[in-house]
């Protein structure tokens, strides 16, 4: 048995504790969400320097499962799970990209993009799903009757769930809003053998339904209201600090939809500070699409109220969520981190993703939201030019290739693309091609000037 322990506990402080192997998602006393809590005093018996040394020694090594960016921090995640029940695809360990050219355009040279989409299924959702599916695999191994794991999704969660369930040999069920998921996202759970149910509703409708079907305890809930997911996702905060040789950036900008990832990010930083690995906290900026912006509207009211909205269609489909389940968690984090919330319109997110692509990135639309918000915060002098900023990129741009193509061909309704780059059709004439190259080079030089 591990010398460290963890358990579920109500986010409102109700006194009960529950095993991580118990099928429970809400506090039976107040009905609110649960969080995973750790025995911090036991973790403190190892010094901050010793934790940093251990995590550095394991990072991206081949000693299963510790080379994983999540399971390299196993003692801080689910310390007592048996290694033979861990389902891992070597998730995490994603690159921290110095966005030098793009940052200079906006006057912030110390700008970095954490490429969480460079993961097995192409999104940060792998980080949480490895934890959840591993716990379920151990529960099944110990005799619990779990027939399947289910989730509601706008694409990336379903891909991660289907993939990890396929690796574990556990049936996966995904509920998707019909015609609101990119083809690349739709094909992932299909290819991995999940039961894919396409529903004539939006994500919030899928979320309501999955909560109904998982009242039957043989179907386990995989959405981020299940805080096992957040335990994996919090390692993003730990990993990016580790990549800076354990120095904390001044700002982290993150897209926000269901708001579990915001909560997880804060949890990772707070745990490092509590255990003495870091001495300060960054400021956090949550970036929302203007078409799905309940947290932004609450922020304008200083979080005195929070009202769900009817999310409108947005290019950033994964955050097209009007009734996020983790809003209380997210507000708490923002208050602890002197956080801000800003929004981006459809034109702003599409253009900013395209502009950043021209500097060597290949952004998903959700990263476009974060980059557009980063620009607004720089222009309003909230983020200063001498500060270190990390933007969290949540998914790989290849999942949205149809959308990116439509942008450059001017085929997205309501958007006049500022950075469209049309293919140039020419006859097979070397002189005409050379002339085109010269004109193109002159245009690039003007842009750089």
mmCIF file with all atom_site columns, C-alpha atoms in Angstrom, residues 21 81-87 131-144 146 149 164 167-170:
data_model
loop_
_atom_site.group_PDB
_atom_site.id
_atom_site.type_symbol
_atom_site.label_atom_id
_atom_site.label_alt_id
_atom_site.label_comp_id
_atom_site.label_asym_id
_atom_site.label_entity_id
_atom_site.label_seq_id
_atom_site.pdbx_PDB_ins_code
_atom_site.Cartn_x
_atom_site.Cartn_y
_atom_site.Cartn_z
_atom_site.occupancy
_atom_site.B_iso_or_equiv
_atom_site.pdbx_formal_charge
_atom_site.auth_seq_id
_atom_site.auth_comp_id
_atom_site.auth_asym_id
_atom_site.auth_atom_id
_atom_site.pdbx_PDB_model_num
ATOM 1  C CA . UNK A 1 21  ? -13.242 3.721  -5.831  1.00 0.00 ? 21  UNK A CA 1
ATOM 2  C CA . UNK A 1 81  ? -3.583  2.581  -7.691  1.00 0.00 ? 81  UNK A CA 1
ATOM 3  C CA . UNK A 1 82  ? -1.806  -0.598 -8.813  1.00 0.00 ? 82  UNK A CA 1
ATOM 4  C CA . UNK A 1 83  ? 0.548   0.033  -11.720 1.00 0.00 ? 83  UNK A CA 1
ATOM 5  C CA . UNK A 1 84  ? -0.848  -2.983 -13.599 1.00 0.00 ? 84  UNK A CA 1
ATOM 6  C CA . UNK A 1 85  ? -4.242  -1.242 -13.749 1.00 0.00 ? 85  UNK A CA 1
ATOM 7  C CA . UNK A 1 86  ? -2.902  2.039  -15.111 1.00 0.00 ? 86  UNK A CA 1
ATOM 8  C CA . UNK A 1 87  ? -4.024  2.697  -18.697 1.00 0.00 ? 87  UNK A CA 1
ATOM 9  C CA . UNK A 1 131 ? -6.732  8.739  -14.530 1.00 0.00 ? 131 UNK A CA 1
ATOM 10 C CA . UNK A 1 132 ? -10.446 8.050  -14.791 1.00 0.00 ? 132 UNK A CA 1
ATOM 11 C CA . UNK A 1 133 ? -10.164 4.921  -16.943 1.00 0.00 ? 133 UNK A CA 1
ATOM 12 C CA . UNK A 1 134 ? -7.322  3.572  -14.798 1.00 0.00 ? 134 UNK A CA 1
ATOM 13 C CA . UNK A 1 135 ? -9.417  3.953  -11.642 1.00 0.00 ? 135 UNK A CA 1
ATOM 14 C CA . UNK A 1 136 ? -12.347 2.189  -13.312 1.00 0.00 ? 136 UNK A CA 1
ATOM 15 C CA . UNK A 1 137 ? -10.059 -0.623 -14.461 1.00 0.00 ? 137 UNK A CA 1
ATOM 16 C CA . UNK A 1 138 ? -8.952  -1.126 -10.859 1.00 0.00 ? 138 UNK A CA 1
ATOM 17 C CA . UNK A 1 139 ? -12.570 -1.028 -9.661  1.00 0.00 ? 139 UNK A CA 1
ATOM 18 C CA . UNK A 1 140 ? -13.471 -3.753 -12.177 1.00 0.00 ? 140 UNK A CA 1
ATOM 19 C CA . UNK A 1 141 ? -10.409 -5.785 -11.149 1.00 0.00 ? 141 UNK A CA 1
ATOM 20 C CA . UNK A 1 142 ? -11.626 -5.584 -7.535  1.00 0.00 ? 142 UNK A CA 1
ATOM 21 C CA . UNK A 1 143 ? -15.044 -6.957 -8.500  1.00 0.00 ? 143 UNK A CA 1
ATOM 22 C CA . UNK A 1 144 ? -17.248 -3.915 -9.098  1.00 0.00 ? 144 UNK A CA 1
ATOM 23 C CA . UNK A 1 146 ? -19.248 -1.627 -14.278 1.00 0.00 ? 146 UNK A CA 1
ATOM 24 C CA . UNK A 1 149 ? -18.042 4.281  -19.182 1.00 0.00 ? 149 UNK A CA 1
ATOM 25 C CA . UNK A 1 164 ? -8.446  4.791  -23.321 1.00 0.00 ? 164 UNK A CA 1
ATOM 26 C CA . UNK A 1 167 ? -6.748  0.237  -24.576 1.00 0.00 ? 167 UNK A CA 1
ATOM 27 C CA . UNK A 1 168 ? -8.326  -1.058 -21.348 1.00 0.00 ? 168 UNK A CA 1
ATOM 28 C CA . UNK A 1 169 ? -10.910 -3.341 -22.972 1.00 0.00 ? 169 UNK A CA 1
ATOM 29 C CA . UNK A 1 170 ? -13.817 -1.459 -21.352 1.00 0.00 ? 170 UNK A CA 1
#
